[in-house]
Amino acid sequence: MTEAREERRFAEVPRESIKLMAESAGVELGDDVAAMLAEDVCYRLREATQNSSQFMRHAKRRKLTVEDFNRALRWSNTETICGYGAQDALPFRPLKEGELFFVEDREVNLVELALATNIPKGCAETMVRVHVSYLDGKGNLEPQGTVPSAVQSLSDDLLKYYQQITRAILGEDPHLMKVALLDLQSNSKIAALLPYFVYVISGVKSVSHDLDQLNRLLHMVKSLVQNPYLYLGSYVRSLVSSVMYCILEPLAASINPLNDHWTLRDYAALLLSHIFWTHGDLVSGLYHQILLSLQKVLSDPVRPLCSHYGAVVGLHALGWKAVERVLYPHLPAYWANLQAVLDDYSVSNAQVKADGHKVYGAILVAVERLLKMKDVSLTGAAEGSAAALQNSAGGVIGFRESSPGLSPPPEPLSEPPLGIASHLQAGGAGCQWEEWTPVSLPAMYCELYSFFGDSLAVRFSTGPALGGAPSAAPIQSSDSRKEPGNGTANLESTRKMPQLTANMNISPRQDGSPRTEPAPPSLAATASGRREQARPSSRSASQSRDIFPKTRFTPPQAGPPAFSFLIGGRQMGRRCQGRRFQTSFTPTPLLTSLPPRAYAHKLPVIGRVSKPVRRWTCSHYSLYLPL
Amino acid sequence: MAAVQDGGSELEGEKEPKPELMNDGSTAPAAAPSSRPEDQQTLLAVLQFLKRNKLIESVDALRREAGLADEPEEAPGSEAAGGAGGAAAGSGELGDAGALLSRVSGGSQSAAAPAPAKGGDDQPDVSVVLSAYSQQGDPSLYQVYYSGLKKFIESVLDCHRAELSQLFYPLFVHMYLELVYNNHESEAKSFFEKFNGDQECYYQDDLRVLSGLTKKEHMKGNETLLDFRTSRFVLRISRDSYQLLKRHLQERQNNQIWNIIQEHLYIDIFDGMPRSKSQIDSMSGSLAGEAKREDNKTKVYYGLLKEPEIEVPLDDEDEEAENEEGKPKKKKPKKDSMGSKSKKQDPNAPQQNRIPLPELKDSDKLDKIMYMKEATKRIRLGPESLPSICFYTFLNAYQGLTAVDFTDDSSLLAGGFADSTVRVWSVTPKKLRKVKSAADLGMIDKESDDVLERIMDEKTASECKILYGHSGPVYGVSFSPDRNYLLSSSEDGTIRLWSLQTFTCLVAYKGHNYPVWDTQFSPYGYYFVSGGHDRVARLWATDHYQPLRMFAGHLADITCTRFHPNSNYVATGSADRTIRLWDVLNGHCVRVLTGHKGPIHTLAFSPNGKYLASGSTDGRVLLWDIGHGLMIGELKGHTDTIYALRFSRDGEILASGSMDNTVRLWDAIRAFDDVETDDFTAATGHVHLPDNSQELLLGTYLSKSTPVIHLHFTRRNLLLSAGAYNSQ
């Protein structure tokens, strides 16, 4: 037997095992008998294995299964082995004492299984799908499976890596996923696989029902973005669109209120800003595209609230400038819709209302940061906005390195790609924000206060002091998120709703002339003072508008508005509201220099004009004609 | 031998009156009168078996039938003759019978061997066969003998060395087995260790089996081993080389090796130039060496049968009138071409009534007309115009897809699955419907014109029907040409015939008793062939529950079966790495084709019936000229088992599908044209294969993680491929 040991051509069953098995069956075996038996057993096993391979071949498989082996046994008139037919790999474990190895056999709790509420669905129906793979011997027309075909032309190692990584990330094991993500983040040799990973990530659309998978895909995006060895190039666009999908789309997963898709949207928004700061320079115009699509969603009342929420957190994540340019001007228009939702106390509306509060909270947080940051930037660069810009741009770089994941850095960074001048020339509807000259802080505050009432005021009052203590705001904001649903804040906001509608009436009027819009906003910042004069006259037409100024201007803001008024007036006269109003209402062009938020309603022009706005447009014209 | 394994019952079955259709009738394949030693050997084994089982009458009948007189009676007392047999067989090609007898009766030393073997043994001749090994020399000298021969062969001239090297493998195996048989385990092991490495790489699979075998007890029941014993390993050697070998062995008095050569090898000697290494390599590789030359001498009628003349109705081309301007012109040439084709009798075609074929029914004629109409729209393929490929992907086939077939008109698709089910899909918008129940049928107006439509039960319409009945994986499916029936063969040893009108099982054909790997309908319907683990291919007719013919001769499982387009021949591929062509008329094996290095899993006849393509686990496609029985091409490219082969409708393109997830297209016309088969090659069977696979490869088409297990050209030459998506 020792010779047999020497040449180990095959796996062998040791004598000891035979003896043990015999003992368990109550038979004592001598050494030589055991040895003979062991050898015979080995031979029979080999024979059975060889025979079983033909069943595998005829089943057109590459993998030998327990079933194949059992068939071989059956045909050689041997009892088959039951209980190992499962497809999963069986863990083979050693026992420390006694060098014993065994197949782990978990106990199954039958009671639990029988009473389980989640009855496993049967596997899908076997079916046949046809598709034209090659037309006239050329080219693939459409993908057939999930694996892109070209993967197969990759080197074996890469292919294996690709498969392992995707499997690990999309698989069940969180630990594996972590390892895979870490490697994806640091591996320097995966440039060739980038397109395939991007392709996999673009699969978000097909798993919108599965929050978990979406999360995993987003993590994958993060790892890719953080990998210092990867040049993302134009794939940034694809990644961004996948991330935006998670932020904005009404995911199938959000149908179930129990699913926490809010967190997913938050995370995706953070990721978006991260991609933008680190790779925004790779694709020109990316910032505008992002803002555009966010704004489009925001201005579309048909979209569900979760989409709006996504848009708000997206803007928030992109920095206060984005908030100022898109969210702030759009707020009045949006507020009306939101208010309607929040005011509906019917039971059937409960879910929607809860969502509405989410959005409300998000807006509040975004707006507060806007105020705070604006304050900081103003005090930081007292001399002039231009100088401030440069300063902050310089400061940003340092910022970004220290804490790329946080919000402060984004604003200045976002500035350079804006290319103010160029966009001015472009002049199209899409570029309005570029020309936006900031609204003065107090004006902004006033207006925001009009929406949020005290819940906001609290924050701003700390604001001035806040230059020194920026951390205070976030904490409060988190409170406020919960608050708005009830209590005073809510009441106030409801009270103010009419004002908003009034604003809306005004805004649609400009729908027709998108080109003229850009200027007014720039004005608007400074024109707030002017409004005081202009508005009474214009607004008197509708009662709702009367209320507006009152509440709005209660806070004193004498100085600065007056100062900026001049400039604004000039600009306005030159281009803006332009012809239309000049011609028809020459004496009161100032009228049109409505509160900045009013202009936000023109944004629909860029995206789509929703029907209600249209209606208002008409009413608005009727309002104005008498003037 | 297979026939013997199958036991008496089947032989009895064979004795039953033959089905009327086979008017030549009564020739049982096993008893085919033939001078070939193989058949005789079989016969003797059968006789012996019968005798042991006291079936005296059968013995007499068989003997009369085979014209053997009382020859076998000599067997028991033929030790002397056996001993002489060794000497008498000195010239190799002579004395087969004598040598055979001695083997069957137990060789020169063991007189008792043929005495009743153990009762109830499945394979009664095992001990007999094995006992041929009982003669032995000094076990310790085996290595010396072998290395002596090795040294000699290495020292001869180059031109002879390649030929004589063929001796290594069979000698090695037999010497090893002799050692094992005589209980010299350690010697056997060291012998194996020492010379294992010298053998050709394509024998690795067999060597692996061999190396696991170290005890005499294990030799019983080992099938691979049995194959080696029951057949003689065939070598082709030129006369010069043979003389050289003979002289050497005589000089050395090397009786051990000489005995083995005499007993277990068949040396086919030819005159002329020795063959080169590559020539030898291309032909060797099968379990039992090369085919003997005379095995492939029989004339094969490979031509096509005359098509019945069917008038194409004139009023059927309304739709076509629009797109082609010369409407009347178009019809005429069509008729002409049809007429000319059918009038000219192909000299290579078999007689129209060589085997009885079913009469054409009206529906068949309609189908023929459809076929011809489709054929006019067929795309001519060629290297410049490759076919479009449609892939039918089986999704969610977790149970394992094992076989696929399309109907000839590509309207139905059948899949055999490892969970014992057969599923039929309609791949056209037309749904599958069952015929109404008997009660409902009674109420139908049988005179109405649309009675065929009325008998269908609209409620049962669905895209897919599942057929339950087998109790093991379904390894083969085949549609009947008229689309009324479906055959399926399964691991449970049965072949089932299903009706596609009622979607029920009509017949279960039992006979194989072991897994049936493949089955196929004849192109004319009615007949079908099956082959499986029992190494016997059977020819059946749908209305007979017993096989009409049994084709025995393969040394391992029959893995695939295919009908010749003229339905007069059947090709079988086997795990013994040979392809055999059988004559349906008389059950003879008319071609043995060797050259594959792995089990053959698919076969395809060219549409003109002249060529055969075969694909195996070694990833190569081999092309064969049936008329000459020669290998004429080798197509290398696939990296895994080839499971599907198909010629385009006009035979211009050969498509091959493989486990490696690719479909490859080959230029068949060029492959056949490039070969010039001169008389010399035809006479000697020495092939020279051009190595032009790369030039013949027209395209490689990847599927996505989907092994290709079936290919089909539609009547318009669109290539359909099928496989199950493998998500892993």
mmCIF file of C-alpha atoms in Angstrom, chain A residues 459-603:
data_model
loop_
_atom_site.group_PDB
_atom_site.id
_atom_site.type_symbol
_atom_site.label_atom_id
_atom_site.label_comp_id
_atom_site.label_asym_id
_atom_site.label_seq_id
_atom_site.Cartn_x
_atom_site.Cartn_y
_atom_site.Cartn_z
ATOM 1 C CA ARG A 459 -31.799 80.863 10.999
ATOM 2 C CA PHE A 460 -31.108 84.129 9.498
ATOM 3 C CA SER A 461 -31.065 85.887 12.735
ATOM 4 C CA THR A 462 -28.202 83.666 13.605
ATOM 5 C CA GLY A 463 -26.945 84.322 10.159
ATOM 6 C CA PRO A 464 -25.103 87.577 10.657
ATOM 7 C CA ALA A 465 -23.384 86.102 13.600
ATOM 8 C CA LEU A 466 -23.083 82.977 11.712
ATOM 9 C CA GLY A 467 -20.036 84.082 9.858
ATOM 10 C CA GLY A 468 -18.206 82.870 12.875
ATOM 11 C CA ALA A 469 -20.321 79.846 13.615
ATOM 12 C CA PRO A 470 -21.416 78.183 10.453
ATOM 13 C CA SER A 471 -22.101 74.875 12.055
ATOM 14 C CA ALA A 472 -25.149 76.192 13.820
ATOM 15 C CA ALA A 473 -27.290 76.313 10.744
ATOM 16 C CA PRO A 474 -27.194 72.691 9.677
ATOM 17 C CA ILE A 475 -28.315 71.553 13.031
ATOM 18 C CA GLN A 476 -31.254 73.793 12.994
ATOM 19 C CA SER A 477 -32.043 72.913 9.517
ATOM 20 C CA SER A 478 -32.312 69.328 10.435
ATOM 21 C CA ASP A 479 -34.855 70.317 13.004
ATOM 22 C CA SER A 480 -36.738 72.366 10.601
ATOM 23 C CA ARG A 481 -37.066 69.490 8.268
ATOM 24 C CA LYS A 482 -39.280 67.805 10.681
ATOM 25 C CA GLU A 483 -41.033 70.842 11.876
ATOM 26 C CA PRO A 484 -42.679 72.113 8.779
ATOM 27 C CA GLY A 485 -45.248 69.427 8.793
ATOM 28 C CA ASN A 486 -46.915 70.995 11.749
ATOM 29 C CA GLY A 487 -46.861 74.022 13.924
ATOM 30 C CA THR A 488 -46.355 77.580 13.109
ATOM 31 C CA ALA A 489 -44.050 77.269 10.222
ATOM 32 C CA ASN A 490 -46.620 75.371 8.399
ATOM 33 C CA LEU A 491 -49.329 77.794 9.247
ATOM 34 C CA GLU A 492 -47.339 80.666 8.047
ATOM 35 C CA SER A 493 -46.504 79.095 4.869
ATOM 36 C CA THR A 494 -50.076 78.256 4.219
ATOM 37 C CA ARG A 495 -51.002 81.770 4.960
ATOM 38 C CA LYS A 496 -48.607 83.023 2.422
ATOM 39 C CA MET A 497 -49.718 80.884 -0.336
ATOM 40 C CA PRO A 498 -51.878 83.459 -2.036
ATOM 41 C CA GLN A 499 -48.946 85.727 -2.539
ATOM 42 C CA LEU A 500 -47.311 83.125 -4.516
ATOM 43 C CA THR A 501 -50.142 82.686 -6.841
ATOM 44 C CA ALA A 502 -50.056 86.328 -7.384
ATOM 45 C CA ASN A 503 -46.504 86.127 -8.384
ATOM 46 C CA MET A 504 -47.273 83.476 -10.757
ATOM 47 C CA ASN A 505 -49.758 85.543 -12.490
ATOM 48 C CA ILE A 506 -47.113 87.917 -13.317
ATOM 49 C CA SER A 507 -44.489 85.602 -14.392
ATOM 50 C CA PRO A 508 -46.135 83.752 -17.191
ATOM 51 C CA ARG A 509 -46.496 86.908 -19.031
ATOM 52 C CA GLN A 510 -42.906 86.729 -19.918
ATOM 53 C CA ASP A 511 -43.161 83.282 -21.230
ATOM 54 C CA GLY A 512 -43.512 84.522 -24.666
ATOM 55 C CA SER A 513 -40.213 86.296 -24.707
ATOM 56 C CA PRO A 514 -37.634 84.130 -23.207
ATOM 57 C CA ARG A 515 -34.888 86.112 -24.683
ATOM 58 C CA THR A 516 -35.768 89.102 -22.750
ATOM 59 C CA GLU A 517 -35.731 87.343 -19.505
ATOM 60 C CA PRO A 518 -32.130 87.092 -18.721
ATOM 61 C CA ALA A 519 -31.690 90.666 -18.021
ATOM 62 C CA PRO A 520 -34.492 91.140 -15.552
ATOM 63 C CA PRO A 521 -33.119 88.595 -13.230
ATOM 64 C CA SER A 522 -29.867 90.379 -13.121
ATOM 65 C CA LEU A 523 -31.779 93.431 -12.364
ATOM 66 C CA ALA A 524 -33.912 91.774 -9.944
ATOM 67 C CA ALA A 525 -31.244 91.433 -7.412
ATOM 68 C CA THR A 526 -30.872 95.073 -7.159
ATOM 69 C CA ALA A 527 -34.326 95.950 -8.105
ATOM 70 C CA SER A 528 -35.933 94.756 -5.006
ATOM 71 C CA GLY A 529 -36.009 98.270 -3.759
ATOM 72 C CA ARG A 530 -37.540 99.415 -6.850
ATOM 73 C CA ARG A 531 -40.220 96.941 -6.501
ATOM 74 C CA GLU A 532 -41.497 98.845 -3.642
ATOM 75 C CA GLN A 533 -42.452 101.602 -5.890
ATOM 76 C CA ALA A 534 -43.314 99.653 -8.887
ATOM 77 C CA ARG A 535 -45.292 97.028 -7.312
ATOM 78 C CA PRO A 536 -48.006 98.968 -5.685
ATOM 79 C CA SER A 537 -49.016 100.295 -8.949
ATOM 80 C CA SER A 538 -48.850 97.113 -10.872
ATOM 81 C CA ARG A 539 -50.011 94.790 -8.204
ATOM 82 C CA SER A 540 -52.976 96.810 -7.266
ATOM 83 C CA ALA A 541 -54.680 95.044 -10.043
ATOM 84 C CA SER A 542 -55.089 91.950 -7.986
ATOM 85 C CA GLN A 543 -55.723 91.712 -4.334
ATOM 86 C CA SER A 544 -53.452 88.898 -3.805
ATOM 87 C CA ARG A 545 -50.622 90.954 -4.898
ATOM 88 C CA ASP A 546 -51.451 93.525 -2.361
ATOM 89 C CA ILE A 547 -50.786 91.167 0.385
ATOM 90 C CA PHE A 548 -47.516 90.260 -1.010
ATOM 91 C CA PRO A 549 -45.663 93.467 -0.543
ATOM 92 C CA LYS A 550 -46.954 93.910 2.901
ATOM 93 C CA THR A 551 -45.650 90.773 4.339
ATOM 94 C CA ARG A 552 -42.681 90.859 2.206
ATOM 95 C CA PHE A 553 -41.350 94.180 3.070
ATOM 96 C CA THR A 554 -41.961 94.273 6.660
ATOM 97 C CA PRO A 555 -38.329 93.766 7.387
ATOM 98 C CA PRO A 556 -36.541 97.038 6.909
ATOM 99 C CA GLN A 557 -34.182 97.153 4.060
ATOM 100 C CA ALA A 558 -33.816 100.753 3.237
ATOM 101 C CA GLY A 559 -30.231 101.325 2.226
ATOM 102 C CA PRO A 560 -28.936 98.833 -0.216
ATOM 103 C CA PRO A 561 -32.012 98.461 -2.337
ATOM 104 C CA ALA A 562 -32.097 102.077 -3.110
ATOM 105 C CA PHE A 563 -28.531 102.001 -4.074
ATOM 106 C CA SER A 564 -28.760 99.209 -6.474
ATOM 107 C CA PHE A 565 -31.925 100.484 -7.960
ATOM 108 C CA LEU A 566 -30.171 102.757 -10.333
ATOM 109 C CA ILE A 567 -28.078 100.193 -11.899
ATOM 110 C CA GLY A 568 -30.900 97.880 -12.284
ATOM 111 C CA GLY A 569 -33.012 100.456 -13.941
ATOM 112 C CA ARG A 570 -30.399 101.087 -16.496
ATOM 113 C CA GLN A 571 -29.853 97.589 -17.404
ATOM 114 C CA MET A 572 -33.406 97.051 -17.695
ATOM 115 C CA GLY A 573 -34.035 99.817 -19.994
ATOM 116 C CA ARG A 574 -31.315 98.625 -22.250
ATOM 117 C CA ARG A 575 -32.287 95.072 -22.980
ATOM 118 C CA CYS A 576 -34.522 92.968 -20.954
ATOM 119 C CA GLN A 577 -38.234 93.206 -20.638
ATOM 120 C CA GLY A 578 -37.451 94.698 -23.652
ATOM 121 C CA ARG A 579 -39.447 95.665 -26.467
ATOM 122 C CA ARG A 580 -42.641 94.224 -25.545
ATOM 123 C CA PHE A 581 -43.228 96.218 -22.515
ATOM 124 C CA GLN A 582 -41.522 99.234 -23.652
ATOM 125 C CA THR A 583 -43.802 99.522 -26.493
ATOM 126 C CA SER A 584 -46.972 98.811 -24.694
ATOM 127 C CA PHE A 585 -46.261 100.128 -21.310
ATOM 128 C CA THR A 586 -43.618 102.650 -21.724
ATOM 129 C CA PRO A 587 -44.378 104.589 -18.682
ATOM 130 C CA THR A 588 -44.184 101.651 -16.396
ATOM 131 C CA PRO A 589 -41.347 99.493 -17.463
ATOM 132 C CA LEU A 590 -40.345 99.234 -13.891
ATOM 133 C CA LEU A 591 -43.431 97.334 -13.303
ATOM 134 C CA THR A 592 -41.976 94.396 -14.922
ATOM 135 C CA SER A 593 -38.973 94.387 -12.789
ATOM 136 C CA LEU A 594 -40.850 92.079 -10.600
ATOM 137 C CA PRO A 595 -39.416 90.192 -7.758
ATOM 138 C CA PRO A 596 -36.760 87.886 -9.015
ATOM 139 C CA ARG A 597 -38.692 84.812 -8.281
ATOM 140 C CA ALA A 598 -41.225 85.926 -10.763
ATOM 141 C CA TYR A 599 -38.785 85.304 -13.518
ATOM 142 C CA ALA A 600 -38.389 81.874 -12.480
ATOM 143 C CA HIS A 601 -41.620 81.174 -14.169
ATOM 144 C CA LYS A 602 -40.056 81.819 -17.417
ATOM 145 C CA LEU A 603 -37.891 78.877 -16.865
#
